[in-house]
CSV table of C-alpha atoms in Angstrom, one decimal:
chain,number,residue,atom,x,y,z
Z,4,MET,CA,111.6,16.3,6.2
Z,5,LYS,CA,108.1,17.2,7.6
Z,6,LEU,CA,105.7,18.2,4.6
Z,7,SER,CA,102.4,20.3,4.9
Z,8,LYS,CA,99.4,17.8,4.2
Z,9,ARG,CA,99.2,19.5,0.7
Z,10,LEU,CA,102.8,18.7,-0.1
Z,11,THR,CA,102.6,15.3,1.3
Z,12,LYS,CA,99.6,14.5,-0.8
Z,13,ILE,CA,101.5,15.5,-3.8
Z,14,VAL,CA,104.3,13.1,-3.0
Z,15,GLU,CA,101.7,10.3,-2.5
Z,16,MET,CA,99.9,10.9,-6.0
Z,17,THR,CA,103.0,11.0,-8.0
Z,18,PRO,CA,103.7,8.0,-10.0
Z,19,SER,CA,107.0,6.1,-9.4
Z,20,CYS,CA,109.1,6.7,-12.5
Z,21,ASP,CA,112.9,7.3,-13.3
Z,22,ARG,CA,112.8,11.1,-13.7
Z,23,ILE,CA,110.2,14.0,-13.2
Z,24,ALA,CA,109.9,17.8,-13.4
Z,25,ASP,CA,108.7,19.8,-10.7
Z,26,ILE,CA,107.4,23.2,-12.4
Z,27,GLY,CA,107.4,26.2,-9.8
Z,28,THR,CA,109.6,24.2,-7.3
Z,29,ASP,CA,110.0,26.9,-4.7
Z,30,HIS,CA,112.1,25.2,-1.8
Z,31,GLY,CA,112.4,21.9,-3.7
Z,32,TYR,CA,110.7,20.0,-1.2
Z,33,VAL,CA,108.8,17.7,-3.6
Z,34,PRO,CA,111.5,16.5,-5.7
Z,35,CYS,CA,113.7,16.1,-2.5
Z,36,ALA,CA,110.8,14.0,-0.9
Z,37,LEU,CA,110.3,11.9,-3.9
Z,38,LEU,CA,113.9,11.0,-4.1
Z,39,ARG,CA,114.1,10.4,-0.4
Z,40,THR,CA,111.1,7.8,-0.6
Z,41,GLY,CA,112.7,6.3,-3.7
Z,42,ARG,CA,109.5,7.1,-6.0
Z,43,ILE,CA,111.9,8.7,-8.5
Z,44,GLN,CA,115.9,8.6,-9.5
Z,45,GLY,CA,116.3,12.0,-10.7
Z,46,ALA,CA,114.3,15.4,-11.2
Z,47,VAL,CA,114.2,18.6,-13.1
Z,48,ALA,CA,113.5,21.4,-10.5
Z,49,SER,CA,112.4,24.7,-12.1
Z,50,ASP,CA,111.2,28.2,-11.0
Z,51,ILE,CA,110.8,31.3,-13.0
Z,52,ASN,CA,112.3,33.4,-10.1
Z,53,ARG,CA,115.8,33.0,-9.1
Z,54,LYS,CA,115.4,33.3,-5.3
Z,55,PRO,CA,113.1,30.1,-5.0
Z,56,LEU,CA,115.6,28.4,-7.1
Z,57,GLU,CA,118.5,29.2,-4.9
Z,58,LYS,CA,116.3,28.0,-2.0
Z,59,ALA,CA,115.7,24.6,-3.9
Z,60,VAL,CA,119.4,24.1,-4.4
Z,61,ARG,CA,120.2,24.6,-0.5
Z,62,THR,CA,117.3,22.2,0.3
Z,63,ALA,CA,118.7,19.4,-2.0
Z,64,SER,CA,122.1,20.1,-1.0
Z,65,GLY,CA,121.3,19.8,2.7
Z,66,TYR,CA,120.0,16.4,1.8
Z,67,GLY,CA,122.9,15.4,-0.5
Z,68,LEU,CA,120.7,15.2,-3.5
Z,69,ASP,CA,121.9,18.3,-5.7
Z,70,ALA,CA,123.9,15.9,-7.9
Z,71,VAL,CA,120.6,14.1,-9.0
Z,72,ILE,CA,118.4,17.3,-9.4
Z,73,ASP,CA,119.0,19.7,-12.3
Z,74,PHE,CA,118.1,23.0,-11.4
Z,75,ARG,CA,116.6,25.4,-14.1
Z,76,LEU,CA,115.5,29.1,-14.3
Z,77,GLY,CA,112.5,29.5,-16.7
Z,78,SER,CA,108.8,29.4,-17.4
Z,79,GLY,CA,106.7,26.6,-17.0
Z,80,LEU,CA,107.2,23.7,-19.2
Z,81,GLU,CA,109.5,25.8,-21.6
Z,82,VAL,CA,112.3,24.5,-19.5
Z,83,LEU,CA,111.8,20.9,-20.7
Z,84,THR,CA,112.2,19.2,-24.1
Z,85,PRO,CA,110.2,16.1,-25.3
Z,86,GLY,CA,111.6,12.8,-23.7
Z,87,GLU,CA,113.8,14.1,-20.8
Z,88,VAL,CA,111.3,13.5,-17.9
Z,89,ARG,CA,108.6,11.0,-17.6
Z,90,GLY,CA,106.2,13.2,-15.6
Z,91,ALA,CA,105.6,16.6,-14.4
Z,92,VAL,CA,104.1,18.4,-11.1
Z,93,ILE,CA,102.5,21.7,-11.5
Z,94,ALA,CA,101.4,22.9,-8.1
Z,95,GLY,CA,100.6,26.0,-6.1
Z,96,MET,CA,99.8,28.2,-9.1
Z,97,GLY,CA,96.4,29.6,-10.0
Z,98,GLY,CA,93.9,27.8,-12.0
Z,99,GLU,CA,94.4,30.4,-15.2
Z,100,LEU,CA,98.4,30.1,-15.0
Z,101,THR,CA,98.1,26.4,-14.5
Z,102,ARG,CA,96.1,26.3,-17.9
Z,103,GLU,CA,98.4,28.7,-19.5
Z,104,ILE,CA,101.4,26.5,-18.6
Z,105,LEU,CA,100.0,23.6,-20.2
Z,106,GLU,CA,98.8,25.3,-23.3
Z,107,ALA,CA,102.0,27.1,-23.9
Z,108,ASN,CA,104.2,23.8,-24.6
Z,109,MET,CA,101.9,21.3,-26.0
Z,110,GLU,CA,104.5,19.2,-27.4
Z,111,VAL,CA,106.0,18.3,-23.9
Z,112,VAL,CA,102.5,17.9,-22.7
Z,113,ARG,CA,101.7,15.3,-25.1
Z,114,ASP,CA,105.1,13.4,-24.4
Z,115,LEU,CA,104.6,13.1,-20.7
Z,116,GLU,CA,103.2,10.0,-19.1
Z,117,PHE,CA,101.2,11.8,-16.4
Z,118,ILE,CA,100.9,15.4,-15.4
Z,119,LEU,CA,100.0,16.2,-11.5
Z,120,LEU,CA,98.1,19.3,-11.1
Z,121,GLN,CA,97.3,21.2,-7.9
Z,122,PRO,CA,96.0,24.7,-8.3
Z,123,ALA,CA,96.1,27.0,-5.3
Z,124,GLN,CA,93.0,28.9,-6.5
Z,125,ASN,CA,90.4,28.6,-9.2
Z,126,PRO,CA,90.4,24.8,-9.6
Z,127,GLU,CA,87.4,25.0,-11.4
Z,128,VAL,CA,89.2,26.6,-14.3
Z,129,VAL,CA,91.5,23.6,-14.5
Z,130,ARG,CA,88.7,21.2,-14.4
Z,131,ARG,CA,86.7,22.6,-17.1
Z,132,TYR,CA,89.7,22.8,-19.3
Z,133,LEU,CA,90.8,19.4,-18.6
Z,134,TYR,CA,87.3,17.9,-19.1
Z,135,ALA,CA,86.6,19.9,-22.2
Z,136,GLY,CA,90.1,18.8,-23.7
Z,137,ASN,CA,91.9,15.6,-24.7
Z,138,TYR,CA,93.0,14.7,-21.1
Z,139,GLU,CA,92.3,11.4,-19.5
Z,140,VAL,CA,91.7,12.2,-15.6
Z,141,ILE,CA,93.2,9.3,-14.0
Z,142,ARG,CA,92.6,10.4,-10.2
Z,143,GLU,CA,91.3,13.4,-8.4
Z,144,ASP,CA,91.8,14.1,-4.7
Z,145,LEU,CA,91.1,16.7,-2.0
Z,146,VAL,CA,93.0,17.7,1.0
Z,147,GLN,CA,92.4,20.0,4.0
Z,148,GLU,CA,95.5,21.6,5.3
Z,149,GLU,CA,96.0,22.5,8.9
Z,150,ASP,CA,94.8,26.0,8.5
Z,151,GLY,CA,91.5,24.9,7.1
Z,152,ARG,CA,92.1,25.5,3.5
Z,153,PHE,CA,91.1,23.0,0.7
Z,154,TYR,CA,93.3,21.8,-2.2
Z,155,GLU,CA,92.1,20.0,-5.1
Z,156,TYR,CA,94.5,17.5,-7.1
Z,157,PHE,CA,94.3,16.3,-10.7
Z,158,LEU,CA,96.4,13.4,-12.0
Z,159,VAL,CA,96.1,13.5,-16.0
Z,160,ARG,CA,97.5,12.5,-19.2
Z,161,TRP,CA,97.0,13.5,-22.6
Z,162,GLN,CA,95.3,11.5,-25.1
Z,163,ASP,CA,94.9,12.0,-28.7
Z,164,GLU,CA,91.1,10.7,-28.7
Z,165,ALA,CA,89.9,11.2,-25.1
Z,166,PRO,CA,86.3,12.1,-25.2
Z,167,SER,CA,85.2,15.5,-23.8
Z,168,ILE,CA,82.9,15.1,-20.7
Z,169,PRO,CA,80.0,17.3,-20.8
Z,170,LEU,CA,79.6,19.7,-17.9
Z,171,GLY,CA,76.7,21.9,-16.6
Z,172,PRO,CA,77.3,25.4,-15.5
Z,173,TYR,CA,78.1,24.5,-12.1
Z,174,ASP,CA,79.7,21.2,-12.6
Z,175,PRO,CA,83.2,22.3,-12.8
Z,176,MET,CA,82.8,23.8,-9.2
Z,177,LEU,CA,82.8,20.2,-7.7
Z,178,SER,CA,84.6,17.0,-8.9
Z,179,PRO,CA,82.1,14.6,-10.4
Z,180,ARG,CA,84.5,11.7,-9.5
Z,181,LEU,CA,84.7,12.9,-5.6
Z,182,ILE,CA,81.2,13.1,-5.5
Z,183,ARG,CA,80.6,9.6,-7.1
Z,184,GLU,CA,83.2,8.3,-4.7
Z,185,LYS,CA,81.8,10.1,-1.7
Z,186,HIS,CA,85.1,11.5,-0.8
Z,187,PRO,CA,85.4,11.7,3.1
Z,188,LEU,CA,86.3,15.5,3.1
Z,189,LEU,CA,83.5,16.4,0.7
Z,190,ARG,CA,80.9,17.3,3.1
Z,191,ALA,CA,83.5,19.5,4.9
Z,192,PHE,CA,84.6,21.1,1.6
Z,193,LEU,CA,80.7,22.0,0.9
Z,194,GLU,CA,80.2,23.1,4.3
Z,195,ALA,CA,83.1,25.6,3.8
Z,196,LYS,CA,81.7,26.6,0.4
Z,197,ILE,CA,78.4,27.4,1.6
Z,198,ALA,CA,80.0,29.3,4.5
Z,199,GLU,CA,81.9,31.3,2.3
Z,200,ILE,CA,78.8,32.3,0.1
Z,201,GLU,CA,77.0,33.3,3.2
Z,202,THR,CA,79.8,35.7,4.3
Z,203,ILE,CA,80.1,37.2,0.6
Z,204,THR,CA,76.2,37.4,0.6
Z,205,HIS,CA,76.2,39.7,3.8
Z,206,LYS,CA,78.7,42.2,2.4
Z,207,LEU,CA,76.6,42.6,-0.7
Z,208,ASP,CA,74.2,45.8,-0.8
Z,209,PRO,CA,71.0,44.7,-2.7
Z,210,ALA,CA,70.3,48.4,-3.4
Z,211,PHE,CA,72.6,48.0,-6.5
Z,212,GLN,CA,71.6,46.0,-9.5
Z,213,SER,CA,75.2,44.6,-9.9
Z,214,SER,CA,74.7,43.3,-6.2
Z,215,ARG,CA,71.5,42.1,-6.8
Z,216,ASN,CA,72.9,39.9,-9.9
Z,217,LYS,CA,75.6,38.5,-7.9
Z,218,LEU,CA,73.4,37.7,-5.0
Z,219,SER,CA,71.2,35.6,-7.4
Z,220,GLU,CA,74.2,33.9,-8.8
Z,221,LEU,CA,75.4,33.0,-5.3
Z,222,ASP,CA,72.1,31.8,-4.4
Z,223,ARG,CA,72.1,29.3,-7.1
Z,224,GLN,CA,75.7,28.3,-6.3
Z,225,LYS,CA,74.6,27.8,-2.7
Z,226,LYS,CA,71.6,25.7,-3.9
Z,227,TYR,CA,73.8,23.5,-6.0
Z,228,TYR,CA,76.1,22.8,-3.0
Z,229,GLN,CA,73.3,22.0,-0.8
Z,230,GLU,CA,71.9,19.6,-3.3
Z,231,VAL,CA,75.1,17.7,-3.6
Z,232,ARG,CA,75.4,17.6,0.2
Z,233,SER,CA,72.0,16.0,0.3
Z,234,TRP,CA,73.6,13.2,-1.5
Z,235,LEU,CA,76.2,12.4,0.8
């Protein structure tokens, strides 16, 4: 099974255990890869849409793994009851949706030993939510896919008395942990962010007040990224 860099990192970061849930499983590649590498012994694979779940069933059947994967049609963590899995993977969704999935079933969240999150968009929403709440952030990571896109990862678990981590206005945009560790992809990530801001800036018409406000905010973000880049 050949996986993308994004999915390979998910498999790598998932702790070994007896059973996990893959929420929004799509083609079912993650649970199948985890089973084939021996990192887990069973899985729940769920999706809110029937067609992706049918694809996951076909993927698992092709590898002879359909007997050890429980396929469920449903939304988020609502397909689970506390205690039936040790951990969960929630990957490939927007930051807002990822947060909503966690908040929708806190009974399951509190019971899990780990949750691996990989938002496809707006990871800053997830970071702000995690850092402001009762989550222990065990690990963060960063991957650049073959098409140049970057993906951020959060391995977390709920703790009743985990302290909130204070964040400034721009801190959620970058991982303090990855900055501290000087992640090898962080410079390229910053360069991409700066280039993205410059592209947007060129398209805005300063004749409008709304554009001037946006330009001012983008300029502050760019200076923040440039400052962090100077530390690396």
